[in-house]
Tab-separated table of C-alpha atoms and ligand atoms in Angstrom:
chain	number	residue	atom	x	y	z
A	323	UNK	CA	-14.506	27.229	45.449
A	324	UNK	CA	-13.507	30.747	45.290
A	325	UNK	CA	-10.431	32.459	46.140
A	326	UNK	CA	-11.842	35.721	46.527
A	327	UNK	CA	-14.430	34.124	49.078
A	328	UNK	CA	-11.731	32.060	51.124
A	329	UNK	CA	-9.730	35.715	51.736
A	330	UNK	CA	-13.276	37.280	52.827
A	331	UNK	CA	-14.100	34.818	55.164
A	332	UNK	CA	-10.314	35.185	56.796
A	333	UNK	CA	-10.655	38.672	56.559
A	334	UNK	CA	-14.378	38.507	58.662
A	335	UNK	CA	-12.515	36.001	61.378
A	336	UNK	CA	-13.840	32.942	60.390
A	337	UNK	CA	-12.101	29.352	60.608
A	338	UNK	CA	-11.208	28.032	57.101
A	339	UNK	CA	-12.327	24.559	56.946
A	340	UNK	CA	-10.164	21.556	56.081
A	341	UNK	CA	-11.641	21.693	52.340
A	342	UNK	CA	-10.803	25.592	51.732
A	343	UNK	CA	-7.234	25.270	53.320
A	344	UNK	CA	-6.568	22.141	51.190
A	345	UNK	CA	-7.987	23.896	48.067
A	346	UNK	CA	-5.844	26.938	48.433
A	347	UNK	CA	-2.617	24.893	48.859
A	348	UNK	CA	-3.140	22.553	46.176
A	349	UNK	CA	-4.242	25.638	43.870
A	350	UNK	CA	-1.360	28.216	45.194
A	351	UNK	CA	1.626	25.340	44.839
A	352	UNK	CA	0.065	24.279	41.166
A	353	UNK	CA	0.264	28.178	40.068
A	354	UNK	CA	-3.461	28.470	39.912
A	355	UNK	CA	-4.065	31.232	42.571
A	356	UNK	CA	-2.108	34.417	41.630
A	357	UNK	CA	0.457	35.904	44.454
A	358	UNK	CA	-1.909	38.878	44.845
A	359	UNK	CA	-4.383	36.773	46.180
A	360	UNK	CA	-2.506	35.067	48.354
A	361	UNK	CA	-0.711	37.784	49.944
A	362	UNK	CA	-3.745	39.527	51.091
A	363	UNK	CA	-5.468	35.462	52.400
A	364	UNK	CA	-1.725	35.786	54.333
A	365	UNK	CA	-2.266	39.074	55.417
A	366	UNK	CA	-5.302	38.408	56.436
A	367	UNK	CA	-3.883	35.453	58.765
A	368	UNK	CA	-1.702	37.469	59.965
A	369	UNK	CA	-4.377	39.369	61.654
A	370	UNK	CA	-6.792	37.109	62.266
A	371	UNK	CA	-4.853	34.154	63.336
A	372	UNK	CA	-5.946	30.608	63.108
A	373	UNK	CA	-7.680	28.108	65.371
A	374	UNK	CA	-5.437	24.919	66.001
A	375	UNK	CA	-7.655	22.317	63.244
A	376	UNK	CA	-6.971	25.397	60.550
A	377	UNK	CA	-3.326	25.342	61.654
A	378	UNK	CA	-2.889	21.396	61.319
A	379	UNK	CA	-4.789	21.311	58.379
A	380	UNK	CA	-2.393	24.131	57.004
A	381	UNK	CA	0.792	21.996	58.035
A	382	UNK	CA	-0.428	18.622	56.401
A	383	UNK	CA	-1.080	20.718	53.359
A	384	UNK	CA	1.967	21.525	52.788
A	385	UNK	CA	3.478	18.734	54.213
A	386	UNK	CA	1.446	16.803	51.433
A	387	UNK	CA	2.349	19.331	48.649
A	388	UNK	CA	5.900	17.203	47.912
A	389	UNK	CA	7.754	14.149	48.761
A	390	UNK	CA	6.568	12.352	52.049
A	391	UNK	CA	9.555	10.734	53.112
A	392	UNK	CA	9.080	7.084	54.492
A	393	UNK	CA	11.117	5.887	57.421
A	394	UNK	CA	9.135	2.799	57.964
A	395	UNK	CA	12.334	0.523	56.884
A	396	UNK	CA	13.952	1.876	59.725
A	397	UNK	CA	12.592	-0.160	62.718
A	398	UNK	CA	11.830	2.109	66.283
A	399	UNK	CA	10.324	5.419	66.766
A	400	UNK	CA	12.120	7.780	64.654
A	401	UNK	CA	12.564	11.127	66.626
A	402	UNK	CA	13.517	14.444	64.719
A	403	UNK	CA	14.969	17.591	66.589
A	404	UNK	CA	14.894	21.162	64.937
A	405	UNK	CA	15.685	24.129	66.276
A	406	UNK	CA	14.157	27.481	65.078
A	407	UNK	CA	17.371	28.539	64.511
A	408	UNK	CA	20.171	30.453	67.118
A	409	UNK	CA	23.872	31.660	66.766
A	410	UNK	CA	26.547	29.421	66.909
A	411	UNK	CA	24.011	26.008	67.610
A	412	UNK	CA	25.669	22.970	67.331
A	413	UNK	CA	23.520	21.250	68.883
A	414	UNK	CA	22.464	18.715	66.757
A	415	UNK	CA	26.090	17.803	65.963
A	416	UNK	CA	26.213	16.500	69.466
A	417	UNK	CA	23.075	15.276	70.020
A	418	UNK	CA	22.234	13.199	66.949
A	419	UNK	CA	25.367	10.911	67.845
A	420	UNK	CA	24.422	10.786	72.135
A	421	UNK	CA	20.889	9.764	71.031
A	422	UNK	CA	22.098	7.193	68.456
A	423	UNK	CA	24.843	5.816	70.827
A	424	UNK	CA	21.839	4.960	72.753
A	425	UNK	CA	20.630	2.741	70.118
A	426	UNK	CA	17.629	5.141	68.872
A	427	UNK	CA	17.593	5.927	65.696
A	428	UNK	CA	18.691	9.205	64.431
A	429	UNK	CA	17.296	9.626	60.608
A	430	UNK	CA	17.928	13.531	60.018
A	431	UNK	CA	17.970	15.979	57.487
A	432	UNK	CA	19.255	19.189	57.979
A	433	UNK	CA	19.426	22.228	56.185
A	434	UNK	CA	22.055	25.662	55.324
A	435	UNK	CA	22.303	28.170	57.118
A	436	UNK	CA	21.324	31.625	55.550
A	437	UNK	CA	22.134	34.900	57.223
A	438	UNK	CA	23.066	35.222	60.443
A	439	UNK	CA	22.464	31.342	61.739
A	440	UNK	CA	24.334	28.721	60.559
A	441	UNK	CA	22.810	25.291	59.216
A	442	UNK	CA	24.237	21.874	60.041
A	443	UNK	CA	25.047	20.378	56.678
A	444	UNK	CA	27.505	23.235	56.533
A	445	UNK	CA	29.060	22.937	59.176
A	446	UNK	CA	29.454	18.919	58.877
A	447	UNK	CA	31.413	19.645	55.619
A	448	UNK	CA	34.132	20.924	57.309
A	449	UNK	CA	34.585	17.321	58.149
A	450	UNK	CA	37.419	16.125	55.399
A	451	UNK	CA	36.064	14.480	52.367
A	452	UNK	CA	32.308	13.722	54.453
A	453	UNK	CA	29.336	13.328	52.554
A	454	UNK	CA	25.611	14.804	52.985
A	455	UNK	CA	23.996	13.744	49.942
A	456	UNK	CA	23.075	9.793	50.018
A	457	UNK	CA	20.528	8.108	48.292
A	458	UNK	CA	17.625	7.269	50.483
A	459	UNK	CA	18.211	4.012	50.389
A	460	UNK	CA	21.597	4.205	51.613
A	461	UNK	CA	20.163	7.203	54.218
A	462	UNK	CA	18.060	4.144	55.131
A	463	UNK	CA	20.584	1.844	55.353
A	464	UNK	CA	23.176	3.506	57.459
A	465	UNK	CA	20.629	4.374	60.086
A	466	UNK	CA	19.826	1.175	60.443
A	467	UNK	CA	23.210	-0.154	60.415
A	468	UNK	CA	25.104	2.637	62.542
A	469	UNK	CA	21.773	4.199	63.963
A	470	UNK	CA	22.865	7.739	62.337
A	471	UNK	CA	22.872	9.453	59.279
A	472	UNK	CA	22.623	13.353	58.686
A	473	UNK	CA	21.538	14.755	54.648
A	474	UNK	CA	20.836	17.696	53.068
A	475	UNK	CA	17.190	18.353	53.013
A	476	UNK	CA	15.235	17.219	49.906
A	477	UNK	CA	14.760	19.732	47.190
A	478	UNK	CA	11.362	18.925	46.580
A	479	UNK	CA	10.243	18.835	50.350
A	480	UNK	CA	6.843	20.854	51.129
A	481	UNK	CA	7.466	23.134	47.998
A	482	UNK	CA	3.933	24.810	49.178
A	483	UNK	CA	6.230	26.040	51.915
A	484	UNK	CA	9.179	27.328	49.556
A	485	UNK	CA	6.704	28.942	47.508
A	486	UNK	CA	4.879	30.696	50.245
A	487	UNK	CA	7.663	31.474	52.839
A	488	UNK	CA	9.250	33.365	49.851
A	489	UNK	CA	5.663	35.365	49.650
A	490	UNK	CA	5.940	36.364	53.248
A	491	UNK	CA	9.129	37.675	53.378
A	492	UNK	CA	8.533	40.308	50.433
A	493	UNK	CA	4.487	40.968	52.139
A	494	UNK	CA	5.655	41.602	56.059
A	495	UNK	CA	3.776	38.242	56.748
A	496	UNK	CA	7.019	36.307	58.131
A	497	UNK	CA	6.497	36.771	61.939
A	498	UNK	CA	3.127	35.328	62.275
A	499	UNK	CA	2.811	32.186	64.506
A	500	UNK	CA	0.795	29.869	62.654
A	501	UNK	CA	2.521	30.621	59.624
A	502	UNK	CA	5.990	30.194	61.710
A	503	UNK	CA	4.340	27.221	63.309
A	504	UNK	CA	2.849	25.151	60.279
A	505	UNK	CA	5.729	25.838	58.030
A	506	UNK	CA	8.137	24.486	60.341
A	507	UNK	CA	6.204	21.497	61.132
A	508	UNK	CA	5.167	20.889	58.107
A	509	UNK	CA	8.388	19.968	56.515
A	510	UNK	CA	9.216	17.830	60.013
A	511	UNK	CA	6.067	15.660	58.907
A	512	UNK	CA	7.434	15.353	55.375
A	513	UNK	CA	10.679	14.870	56.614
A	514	UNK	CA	9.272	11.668	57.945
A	515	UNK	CA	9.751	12.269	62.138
A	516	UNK	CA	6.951	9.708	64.019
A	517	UNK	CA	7.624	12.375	66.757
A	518	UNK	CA	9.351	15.730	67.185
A	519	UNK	CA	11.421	17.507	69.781
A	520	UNK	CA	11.941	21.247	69.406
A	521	UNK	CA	14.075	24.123	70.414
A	522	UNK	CA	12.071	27.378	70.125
A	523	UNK	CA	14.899	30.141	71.006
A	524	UNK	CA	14.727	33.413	72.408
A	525	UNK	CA	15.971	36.307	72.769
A	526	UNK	CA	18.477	38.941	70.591
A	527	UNK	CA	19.417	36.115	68.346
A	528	UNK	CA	15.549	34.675	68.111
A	529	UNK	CA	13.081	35.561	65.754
A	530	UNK	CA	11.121	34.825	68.505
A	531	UNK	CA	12.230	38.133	70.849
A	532	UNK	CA	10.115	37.608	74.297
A	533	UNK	CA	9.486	34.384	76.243
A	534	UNK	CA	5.744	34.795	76.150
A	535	UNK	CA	6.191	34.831	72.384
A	536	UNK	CA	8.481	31.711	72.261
A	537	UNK	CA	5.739	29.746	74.732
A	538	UNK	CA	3.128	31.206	71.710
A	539	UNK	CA	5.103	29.542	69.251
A	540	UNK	CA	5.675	26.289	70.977
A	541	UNK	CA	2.221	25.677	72.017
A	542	UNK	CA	0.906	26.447	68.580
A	543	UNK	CA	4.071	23.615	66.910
A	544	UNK	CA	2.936	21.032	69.950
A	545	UNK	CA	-0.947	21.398	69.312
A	546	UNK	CA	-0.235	21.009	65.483
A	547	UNK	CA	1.631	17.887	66.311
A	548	UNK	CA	-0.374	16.657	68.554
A	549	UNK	CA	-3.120	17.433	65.748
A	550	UNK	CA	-1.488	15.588	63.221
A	551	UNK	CA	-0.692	12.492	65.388
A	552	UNK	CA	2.965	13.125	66.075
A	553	UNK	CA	4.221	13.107	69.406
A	554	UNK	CA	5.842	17.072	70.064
A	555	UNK	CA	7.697	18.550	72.899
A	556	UNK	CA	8.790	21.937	72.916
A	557	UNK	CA	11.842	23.473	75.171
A	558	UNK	CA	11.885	27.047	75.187
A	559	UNK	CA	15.983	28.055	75.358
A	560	UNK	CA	17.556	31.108	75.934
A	561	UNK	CA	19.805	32.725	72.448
A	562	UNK	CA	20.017	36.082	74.577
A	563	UNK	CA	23.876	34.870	74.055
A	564	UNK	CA	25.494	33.044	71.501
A	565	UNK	CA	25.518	29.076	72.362
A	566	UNK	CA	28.964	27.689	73.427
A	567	UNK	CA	31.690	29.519	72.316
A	568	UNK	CA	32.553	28.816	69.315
A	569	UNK	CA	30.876	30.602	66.218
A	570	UNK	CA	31.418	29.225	62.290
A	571	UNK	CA	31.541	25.699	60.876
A	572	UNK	CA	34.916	24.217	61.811
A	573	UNK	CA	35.224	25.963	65.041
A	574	UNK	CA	31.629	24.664	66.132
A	575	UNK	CA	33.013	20.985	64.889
A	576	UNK	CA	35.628	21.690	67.128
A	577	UNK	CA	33.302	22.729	69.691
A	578	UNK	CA	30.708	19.625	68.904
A	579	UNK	CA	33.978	17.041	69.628
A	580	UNK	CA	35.066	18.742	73.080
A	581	UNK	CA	30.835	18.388	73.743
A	582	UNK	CA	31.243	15.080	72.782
A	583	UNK	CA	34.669	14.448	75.225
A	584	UNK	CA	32.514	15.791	77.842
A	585	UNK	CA	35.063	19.144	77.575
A	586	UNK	CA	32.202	21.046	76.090
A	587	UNK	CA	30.867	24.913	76.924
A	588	UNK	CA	28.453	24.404	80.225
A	589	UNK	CA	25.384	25.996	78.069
A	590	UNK	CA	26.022	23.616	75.405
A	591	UNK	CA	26.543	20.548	77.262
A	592	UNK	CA	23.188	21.373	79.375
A	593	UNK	CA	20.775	22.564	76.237
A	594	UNK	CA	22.379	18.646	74.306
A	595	UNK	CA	21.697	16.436	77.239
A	596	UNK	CA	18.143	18.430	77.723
A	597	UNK	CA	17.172	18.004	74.180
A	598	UNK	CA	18.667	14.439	73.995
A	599	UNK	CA	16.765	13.408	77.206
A	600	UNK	CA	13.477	14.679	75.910
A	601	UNK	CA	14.337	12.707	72.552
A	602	UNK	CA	15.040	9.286	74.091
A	603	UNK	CA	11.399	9.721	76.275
A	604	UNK	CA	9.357	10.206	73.459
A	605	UNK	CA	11.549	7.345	72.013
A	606	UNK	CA	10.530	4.930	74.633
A	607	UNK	CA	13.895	4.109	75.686
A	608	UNK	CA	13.376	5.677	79.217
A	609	UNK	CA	10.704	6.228	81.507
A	610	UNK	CA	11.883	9.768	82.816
A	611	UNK	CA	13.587	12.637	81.500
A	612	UNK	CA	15.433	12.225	84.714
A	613	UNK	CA	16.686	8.586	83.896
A	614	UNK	CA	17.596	9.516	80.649
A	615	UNK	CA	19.206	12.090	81.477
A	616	UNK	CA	21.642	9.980	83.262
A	617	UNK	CA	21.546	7.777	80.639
A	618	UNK	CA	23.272	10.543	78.358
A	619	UNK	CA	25.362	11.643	80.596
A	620	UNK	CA	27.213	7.973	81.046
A	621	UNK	CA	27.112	8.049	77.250
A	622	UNK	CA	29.023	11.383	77.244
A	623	UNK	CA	31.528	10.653	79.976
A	624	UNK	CA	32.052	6.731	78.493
A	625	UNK	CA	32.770	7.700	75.391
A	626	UNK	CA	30.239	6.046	73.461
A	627	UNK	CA	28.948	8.763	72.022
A	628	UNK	CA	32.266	10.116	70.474
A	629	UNK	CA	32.205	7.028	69.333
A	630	UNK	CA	28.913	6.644	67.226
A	631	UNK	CA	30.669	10.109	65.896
A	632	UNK	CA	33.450	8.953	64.360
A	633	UNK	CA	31.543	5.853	62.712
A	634	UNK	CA	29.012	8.444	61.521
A	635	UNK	CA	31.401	10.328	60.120
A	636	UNK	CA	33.187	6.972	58.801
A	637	UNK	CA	30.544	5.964	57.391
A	638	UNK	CA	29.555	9.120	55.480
A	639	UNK	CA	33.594	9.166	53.778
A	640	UNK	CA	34.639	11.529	56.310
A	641	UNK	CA	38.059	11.366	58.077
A	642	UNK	CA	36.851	9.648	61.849
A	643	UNK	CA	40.540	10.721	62.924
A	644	UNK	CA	39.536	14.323	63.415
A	645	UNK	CA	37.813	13.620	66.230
A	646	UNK	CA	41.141	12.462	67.645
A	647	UNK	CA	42.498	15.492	66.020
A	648	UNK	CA	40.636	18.439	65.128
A	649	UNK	CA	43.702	20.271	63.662
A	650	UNK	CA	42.748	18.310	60.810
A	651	UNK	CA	39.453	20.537	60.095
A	652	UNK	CA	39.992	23.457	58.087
A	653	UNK	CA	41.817	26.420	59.607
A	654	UNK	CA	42.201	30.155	58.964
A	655	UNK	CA	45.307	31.600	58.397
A	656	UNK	CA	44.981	34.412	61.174
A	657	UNK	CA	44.056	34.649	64.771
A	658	UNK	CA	43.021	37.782	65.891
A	659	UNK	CA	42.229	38.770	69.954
A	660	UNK	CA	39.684	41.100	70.653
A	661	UNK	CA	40.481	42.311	74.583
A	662	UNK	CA	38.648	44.649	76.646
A	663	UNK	CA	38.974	48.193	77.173
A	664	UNK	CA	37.949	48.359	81.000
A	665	UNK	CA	37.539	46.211	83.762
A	666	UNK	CA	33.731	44.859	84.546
A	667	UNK	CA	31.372	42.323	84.384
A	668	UNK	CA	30.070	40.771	80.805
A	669	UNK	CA	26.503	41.850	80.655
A	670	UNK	CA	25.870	41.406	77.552
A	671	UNK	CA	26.559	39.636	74.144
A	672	UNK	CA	24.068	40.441	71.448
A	673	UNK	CA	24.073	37.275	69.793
A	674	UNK	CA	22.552	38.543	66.331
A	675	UNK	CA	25.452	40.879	66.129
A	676	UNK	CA	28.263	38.362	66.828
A	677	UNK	CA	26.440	36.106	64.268
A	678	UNK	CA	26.544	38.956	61.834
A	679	UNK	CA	30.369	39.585	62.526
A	680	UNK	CA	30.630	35.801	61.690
A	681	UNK	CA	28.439	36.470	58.750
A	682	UNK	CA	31.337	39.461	57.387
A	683	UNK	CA	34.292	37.302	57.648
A	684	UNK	CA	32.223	34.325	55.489
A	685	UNK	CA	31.221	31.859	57.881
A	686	UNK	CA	27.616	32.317	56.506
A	687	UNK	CA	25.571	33.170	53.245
A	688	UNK	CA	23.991	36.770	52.377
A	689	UNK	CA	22.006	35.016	49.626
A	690	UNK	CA	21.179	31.178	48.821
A	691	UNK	CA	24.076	30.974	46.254
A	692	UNK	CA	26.965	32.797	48.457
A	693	UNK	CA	29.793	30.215	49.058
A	694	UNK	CA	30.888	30.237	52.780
A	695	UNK	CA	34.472	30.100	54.053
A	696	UNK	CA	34.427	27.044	56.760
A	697	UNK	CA	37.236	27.742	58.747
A	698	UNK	CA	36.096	31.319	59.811
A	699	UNK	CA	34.461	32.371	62.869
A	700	UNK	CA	34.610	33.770	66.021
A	701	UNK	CA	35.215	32.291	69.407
A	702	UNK	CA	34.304	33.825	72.498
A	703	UNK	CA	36.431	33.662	75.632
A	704	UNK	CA	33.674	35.315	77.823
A	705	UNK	CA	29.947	34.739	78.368
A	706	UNK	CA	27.778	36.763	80.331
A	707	UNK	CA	28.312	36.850	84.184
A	708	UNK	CA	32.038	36.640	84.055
A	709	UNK	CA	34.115	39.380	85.432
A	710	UNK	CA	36.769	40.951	83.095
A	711	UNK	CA	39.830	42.990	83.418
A	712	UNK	CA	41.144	45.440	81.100
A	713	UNK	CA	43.242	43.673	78.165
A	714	UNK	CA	41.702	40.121	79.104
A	715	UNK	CA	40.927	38.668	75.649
A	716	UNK	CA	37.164	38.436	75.265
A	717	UNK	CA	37.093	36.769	71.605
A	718	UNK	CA	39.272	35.638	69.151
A	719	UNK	CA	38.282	36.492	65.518
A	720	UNK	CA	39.761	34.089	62.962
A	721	UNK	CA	39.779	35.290	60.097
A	722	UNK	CA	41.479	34.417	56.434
A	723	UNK	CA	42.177	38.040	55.991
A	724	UNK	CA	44.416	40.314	57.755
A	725	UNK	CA	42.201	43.206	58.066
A	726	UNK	CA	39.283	42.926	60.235
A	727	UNK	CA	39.579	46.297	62.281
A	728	UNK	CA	35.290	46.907	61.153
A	729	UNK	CA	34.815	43.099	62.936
A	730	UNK	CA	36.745	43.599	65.920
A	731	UNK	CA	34.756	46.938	66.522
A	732	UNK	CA	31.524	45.215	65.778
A	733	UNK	CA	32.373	42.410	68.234
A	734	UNK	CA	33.594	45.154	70.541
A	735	UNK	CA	30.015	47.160	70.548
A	736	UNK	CA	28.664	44.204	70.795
A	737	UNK	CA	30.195	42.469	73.981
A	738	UNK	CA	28.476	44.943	76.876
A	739	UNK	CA	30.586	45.840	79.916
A	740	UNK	CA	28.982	46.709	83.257
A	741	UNK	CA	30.450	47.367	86.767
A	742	UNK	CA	27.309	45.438	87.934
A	743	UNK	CA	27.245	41.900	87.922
A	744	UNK	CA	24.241	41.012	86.001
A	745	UNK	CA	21.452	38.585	87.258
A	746	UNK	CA	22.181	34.820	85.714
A	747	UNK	CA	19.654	34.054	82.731
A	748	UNK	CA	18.293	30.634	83.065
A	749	UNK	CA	19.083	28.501	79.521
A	750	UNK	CA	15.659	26.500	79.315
A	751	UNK	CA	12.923	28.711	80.381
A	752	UNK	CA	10.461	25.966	79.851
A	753	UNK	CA	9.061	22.600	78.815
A	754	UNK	CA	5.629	22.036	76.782
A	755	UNK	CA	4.330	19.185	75.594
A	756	UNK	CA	0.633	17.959	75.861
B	1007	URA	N1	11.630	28.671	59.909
B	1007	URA	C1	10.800	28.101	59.003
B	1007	URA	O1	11.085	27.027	58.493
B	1007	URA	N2	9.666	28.724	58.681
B	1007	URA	C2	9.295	29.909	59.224
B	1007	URA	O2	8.244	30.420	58.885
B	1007	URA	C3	10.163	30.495	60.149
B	1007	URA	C4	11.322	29.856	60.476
B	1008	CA	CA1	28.696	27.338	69.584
């Protein structure tokens, strides 16, 4: 088989068959096809798209390229949740524990955040003394004991993925949706998940900028699972605004433990138990999403699942009393108020931007090896629709560092002010599964 004829036939529109894709994997990830080649085969995707059996043969390729993880010791359907990645997320700090507190088992790894989005395993080191990096046996072992455990990411998962995402972000081949599609899912089926719930966001703070783009991307994951044999539903959820308040690893603890209370953000609360609920159908632990649903929300307003928190984070050699007391999570020595300058309506809040902002005070990396300040951040006081008077405090900036004038204006740009009361964005725009 021939490289040179595999980019032609892409080029020409043609489907690459199982053999060709699986030959230029196993060739690329063993240094065997130069990056010049596959840069223009990438390209040439790019353009010419792929048909869904090239796109799940692409994800299993990768997938197959490193260590398969195997969650078989762990009895039930094991359910993964990713999200392609928003501002100020937490959602899988809340809804890892409210699934497990339901008894399914929540077996996830998680990765950093670069940029402007943060990444879990971050933010749950802002937990005193907690630990993300078990063995896999003892990953194993606490799942099935305590029905949650949360790790970094393996360093050797779908390295056919490291290797090629790198590729694409130096060729302009980043934003194409099977790429998007089959690199995301592909380390989800290494990762071990029997079946998959995901967050496709959109909006400022997406890569994924338009809804009909976000529905593109969703259909293409869910077919590819569906391909593949694992069970996918996709929610398509608005990031036109920063999620919650909160903004930076110990505030968003801070935020995931009032979620938890059932004293979370609205948007927060909704986007967990929606998630959660589609999580515990394709678990088989409820017929409906409406009965599980309800199911989460007694978990939330019982306490339960602030409870399977605090032995998570027990369990993992973190301090459980912070969820008593979240004073105990790391603070910054300055709180700064960012108010308005006139009287309107929030219409506004580019999420990106605010992330960025977060980003400058070092809540988040520029490159891989940046080290991240975890009790910085931003918390907003405001979301879009509510009405604000001039001086009302719209976000506090905390900061370790006195001078932040450059932030506050940034958050200040960045927070739009209308006299008209916008029209209310829906937060899930839609469900797909198959
Ligand atoms: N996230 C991924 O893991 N891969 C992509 O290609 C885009 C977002
Ligand atoms: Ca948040």
């Amino acid at each position: 088989m021939r490289m040179y004829d595999i980019i032609q036939k892409k080029r020409d529109g043609e489907a690459l068959s199982t053999k060709e894709i699986n030959f230029v994997i196993e060739a690329y990830t063993a240094e065997q096809i130069p990056d010049y080649q596959m840069s223009a085969l990438l390209m040439a995707i790019y353009f010419q798209g792929m048909i869904d059996q090239e796109q799940a043969d692409l994800t299993l390729a990768m997938a197959h390229s490193g260590d398969l993880i195997d969650l078989s010791a762990i009895e039930g359907i094991k359910v993964d949740k990713h999200s392609t990645g928003g501002v100020g997320d937490t959602t899988t700090l809340v809804v890892a524990p409210l699934v497990a507190s339901t008894g399914v088992p929540v077996a996830k790894m998680s990765g950093r955040g670069l940029g402007h989005t943060g990444g879990t395993i971050d933010k749950l080191e802002a937990i005193p003394n907690l630990k993300t990096e078990l063995t896999n046996e003892t990953f194993i072992d606490h799942v099935n004991e305590h029905k949650l455990a949360i790790i970094g990411q393996s360093q050797h998962l779908a390295p056919a993925d490291k290797r090629i995402y790198s590729l694409r972000d130096v060729t302009a081949t980043v934003n194409a949706i099977p790429l998007i599609a089959s690199s995301i899912m592909s380390k989800k089926i290494a990762s071990g998940a029997d079946a998959i719930v995901l967050d496709v966001k959109t909006g400022d703070g997406a890569f994924m900028k338009s809804v009909d783009d976000a529905k593109a991307l969703a259909k293409a994951m869910v077919s590819i699972g569906h391909g593949v044999g694992r069970k996918t539903t996709a929610i398509i959820s608005n990031m036109d605004q920063p999620l919650g308040f909160a903004i930076g690893n110990a505030l968003e603890v801070r935020e995931a433990i009032d979620t938890l209370k059932g004293k979370g953000p609205k948007d927060l609360t909704e986007l967990c138990l929606t998630l959660g609920s589609q999580v515990i159908v394709l678990a088989k632990r409820a017929k409906s999403v409406d009965e599980a649903y309800q199911m989460l929300t007694v978990q939330l307003e019982s306490g339960q699942a602030l409870k399977t928190f605090k032995q998570f984070i027990r369990a993992q050699g973190g301090d459980p009393t912070v969820a008593d007391d979240p004073d105990l999570l790391p603070k910054a020595d300055y709180q700064i108020d960012v108010t308005s300058q006139k009287d309107g309506y929030v219409t506004n809040i580019v999420a990106q931007a605010l992330g960025e902002a977060a980003l400058a005070l070092g809540a988040g990396r520029d490159t891989k090896d940046s080290v991240i300040d975890l009790s910085v951040g931003i918390v907003l006081h405001k979301k879009i629709g509510d009405s604000v008077k001039k001086g009302d405090v719209l976000a506090t900036i905390h900061a370790n560092d006195a001078s932040v004038e450059r932030i506050k204006k940034q958050i200040l740009t960045h927070i739009h002010i209308k006299k008209e009361k916008p029209a209310e964005l829906p937060l899930i725009y839609d469900v797909m599964t198959l």
